[in-house]
Amino acid sequence: LDAPRLAREVRPVAALVGLMLPGQSGCRVIEDLRAEFGAHFDITALSAFESPALAEYALAVGANRVLVKPLT
């Protein structure tokens, strides 16, 4: 699935992006979405692992927030 391409077609106002995606980097998807839609596009990153380093990186590449699953 090419999330940035699909997002260009659908034009959503926000995205939930898994950080551990099969075959691609969730952080790369975040970078692509941020580049395509700009600062006002809301991106929430989701991770099954509580990793401060991964969360920092996701925020650095453009996520607005990082949530650790399971969400309570």
Short mmCIF file of N, CA and C in Angstrom, two decimals, residues 1 14 19 29-30 33 46 48 50 54-55 59-60 69 72:
data_model
loop_
_atom_site.label_atom_id
_atom_site.label_comp_id
_atom_site.label_asym_id
_atom_site.label_seq_id
_atom_site.Cartn_x
_atom_site.Cartn_y
_atom_site.Cartn_z
N LEU A 1 0.84 -1.18 0.00
CA LEU A 1 0.00 0.00 0.00
C LEU A 1 0.88 1.24 0.00
N ALA A 14 -6.18 13.98 8.54
CA ALA A 14 -5.29 13.40 9.56
C ALA A 14 -4.91 11.99 9.15
N LEU A 19 4.30 2.59 13.26
CA LEU A 19 5.74 2.76 13.09
C LEU A 19 6.43 1.48 12.62
N VAL A 29 6.97 6.87 5.97
CA VAL A 29 5.61 7.26 5.58
C VAL A 29 5.27 8.61 6.19
N ILE A 30 5.63 8.82 7.45
CA ILE A 30 5.39 10.10 8.12
C ILE A 30 6.12 11.23 7.38
N LEU A 33 4.24 11.94 4.13
CA LEU A 33 2.97 12.64 4.37
C LEU A 33 3.21 14.09 4.76
N LEU A 46 1.64 5.33 15.78
CA LEU A 46 1.28 4.26 16.71
C LEU A 46 2.40 3.23 16.78
N ALA A 48 3.69 -0.51 18.98
CA ALA A 48 3.44 -1.55 19.98
C ALA A 48 4.57 -1.60 21.00
N GLU A 50 7.24 0.56 23.50
CA GLU A 50 7.52 1.83 24.16
C GLU A 50 9.02 2.09 24.08
N LEU A 54 12.62 5.68 19.37
CA LEU A 54 11.74 5.60 18.21
C LEU A 54 10.70 6.72 18.25
N ALA A 55 10.17 7.01 19.42
CA ALA A 55 9.21 8.10 19.57
C ALA A 55 9.85 9.44 19.20
N LEU A 59 8.72 11.87 16.03
CA LEU A 59 8.40 13.29 16.22
C LEU A 59 9.32 14.17 15.37
N ALA A 60 10.59 13.80 15.29
CA ALA A 60 11.55 14.58 14.52
C ALA A 60 11.24 14.59 13.03
N LYS A 69 0.56 1.35 21.80
CA LYS A 69 -0.55 0.39 21.91
C LYS A 69 -0.22 -0.61 23.00
N THR A 72 -5.28 2.76 26.20
CA THR A 72 -6.24 2.55 27.29
C THR A 72 -7.06 3.79 27.54
#
